[in-house]
Amino acid sequence: MSNGSNLAAKVCLGSDPPGSATRLQLVDPKQCGERAVALLAVHQNFLKGLDSTPAPARFAPDDQAFRMQLPRTIADLNVLISAAKTGNKGDVLQAATAYNDDMYPIVTDALNDVDPSVTHP
């Protein structure tokens, strides 16, 4: 996010600035698909890392949130990537909204608990 703008929110959710009303004309399937591909790799690696790194007891609720939600967000991203390939803005918006709903606030709150030095919106 810079200057009150978030490219992912704009090109995937049609929202600029983030949290504003959706404007379908802002959705850009190609750019959104590129972001989804990048996020997919990050989520997959993060989830894989959880299997080899036991969480300290104080982060058990966050660990549970990651283990519950990340498989959902990975599935959402696969749907979003497929939707982006069709070029249909409405389908991209629908898939991006599903991903957003599975990420926020459960995963972002857990990320903020684990590493408060980085604020996740």
Coordinates of C-alpha atoms in Angstrom, one line a residue:
M1 CA 0.0 0.0 0.0
S2 CA 1.3 3.4 -0.9
N3 CA -0.3 6.8 -1.0
G4 CA -3.5 5.3 0.2
S5 CA -3.7 3.0 -2.8
N6 CA -3.4 -0.8 -2.8
L7 CA -2.8 -2.3 -6.3
A8 CA -4.3 -5.7 -5.3
A9 CA -7.4 -4.1 -3.9
K10 CA -7.8 -2.1 -7.1
V11 CA -7.1 -4.7 -9.7
C12 CA -8.8 -7.7 -7.9
L13 CA -11.6 -6.1 -5.9
G14 CA -12.2 -2.9 -7.8
S15 CA -11.6 -0.9 -4.7
D16 CA -9.4 2.2 -4.7
P17 CA -8.7 3.3 -2.1
P18 CA -9.1 0.0 -0.1
G19 CA -12.4 -0.2 1.6
S20 CA -14.2 2.1 -0.9
A21 CA -17.1 0.9 -2.9
T22 CA -16.4 -1.7 -5.6
R23 CA -16.1 -0.3 -9.2
L24 CA -16.0 -3.2 -11.6
Q25 CA -14.3 -1.1 -14.2
L26 CA -11.1 -1.0 -12.0
V27 CA -10.8 -4.9 -12.0
D28 CA -8.0 -6.0 -14.2
P29 CA -8.0 -9.7 -14.7
K30 CA -4.4 -9.9 -16.1
Q31 CA -2.8 -7.9 -13.3
C32 CA -5.0 -9.6 -10.6
G33 CA -4.0 -13.1 -12.0
E34 CA -0.3 -12.1 -11.8
R35 CA -0.7 -11.1 -8.1
A36 CA -2.7 -14.3 -7.4
V37 CA 0.1 -16.5 -8.9
A38 CA 2.7 -14.7 -6.7
L39 CA 0.5 -15.1 -3.6
L40 CA -0.1 -18.7 -4.2
A41 CA 3.6 -19.6 -4.0
V42 CA 3.9 -17.6 -0.8
H43 CA 0.9 -19.3 0.8
Q44 CA 2.0 -22.8 -0.2
N45 CA 5.5 -22.2 1.2
F46 CA 4.1 -20.8 4.4
L47 CA 1.8 -23.7 4.9
K48 CA 4.6 -26.2 4.1
G49 CA 6.8 -24.4 6.7
L50 CA 4.2 -24.9 9.4
D51 CA 4.6 -28.7 9.1
S52 CA 8.3 -28.5 10.0
T53 CA 8.2 -25.7 12.6
P54 CA 6.2 -26.3 15.8
A55 CA 4.6 -23.2 17.1
P56 CA 5.4 -22.0 20.6
A57 CA 2.4 -22.4 23.0
R58 CA 1.7 -18.7 23.0
F59 CA 1.1 -18.8 19.3
A60 CA -1.1 -21.9 19.3
P61 CA -4.3 -20.0 18.4
D62 CA -2.5 -18.3 15.5
D63 CA -1.0 -21.6 14.3
Q64 CA -4.5 -23.1 14.3
A65 CA -5.8 -20.1 12.3
F66 CA -3.1 -20.6 9.7
R67 CA -3.7 -24.3 9.4
M68 CA -7.4 -23.8 9.1
Q69 CA -7.4 -20.8 6.7
L70 CA -4.4 -21.2 4.5
P71 CA -5.7 -24.3 2.7
R72 CA -8.9 -22.3 2.0
T73 CA -6.9 -19.3 0.7
I74 CA -4.8 -21.6 -1.5
A75 CA -8.0 -23.0 -3.0
D76 CA -9.4 -19.5 -3.4
L77 CA -6.2 -18.4 -5.2
N78 CA -6.5 -21.3 -7.6
V79 CA -10.0 -20.3 -8.5
L80 CA -8.9 -16.7 -8.8
I81 CA -6.1 -17.7 -11.2
S82 CA -8.6 -19.6 -13.3
A83 CA -11.1 -16.7 -13.3
A84 CA -8.3 -14.3 -14.3
K85 CA -7.5 -16.4 -17.3
T86 CA -11.0 -16.0 -18.6
G87 CA -10.8 -12.3 -18.5
N88 CA -14.2 -12.0 -17.0
K89 CA -14.1 -9.1 -14.5
G90 CA -17.2 -10.3 -12.6
D91 CA -15.7 -13.8 -12.1
V92 CA -12.4 -12.3 -11.0
L93 CA -14.2 -10.0 -8.5
Q94 CA -16.2 -12.9 -7.1
A95 CA -13.1 -15.1 -6.7
A96 CA -11.1 -12.3 -5.2
T97 CA -13.9 -11.5 -2.7
A98 CA -13.9 -15.2 -1.6
Y99 CA -10.1 -15.0 -1.1
N100 CA -10.4 -11.7 0.8
D101 CA -13.1 -13.1 3.1
D102 CA -10.9 -16.1 4.0
M103 CA -7.8 -14.0 4.6
Y104 CA -9.3 -11.1 6.6
P105 CA -9.4 -10.8 9.5
I106 CA -8.5 -14.4 10.6
V107 CA -5.1 -14.8 8.9
T108 CA -4.1 -11.1 9.0
D109 CA -4.8 -10.9 12.7
A110 CA -2.8 -14.1 13.3
L111 CA 0.1 -12.6 11.3
N112 CA -0.1 -9.4 13.3
D113 CA 0.1 -11.4 16.5
V114 CA 3.1 -13.4 15.4
D115 CA 5.0 -10.4 14.0
P116 CA 3.6 -7.1 15.3
S117 CA 6.5 -5.2 13.5
V118 CA 4.7 -5.7 10.2
T119 CA 1.1 -4.5 10.1
H120 CA -1.2 -6.5 7.9
P121 CA -4.3 -4.6 6.9

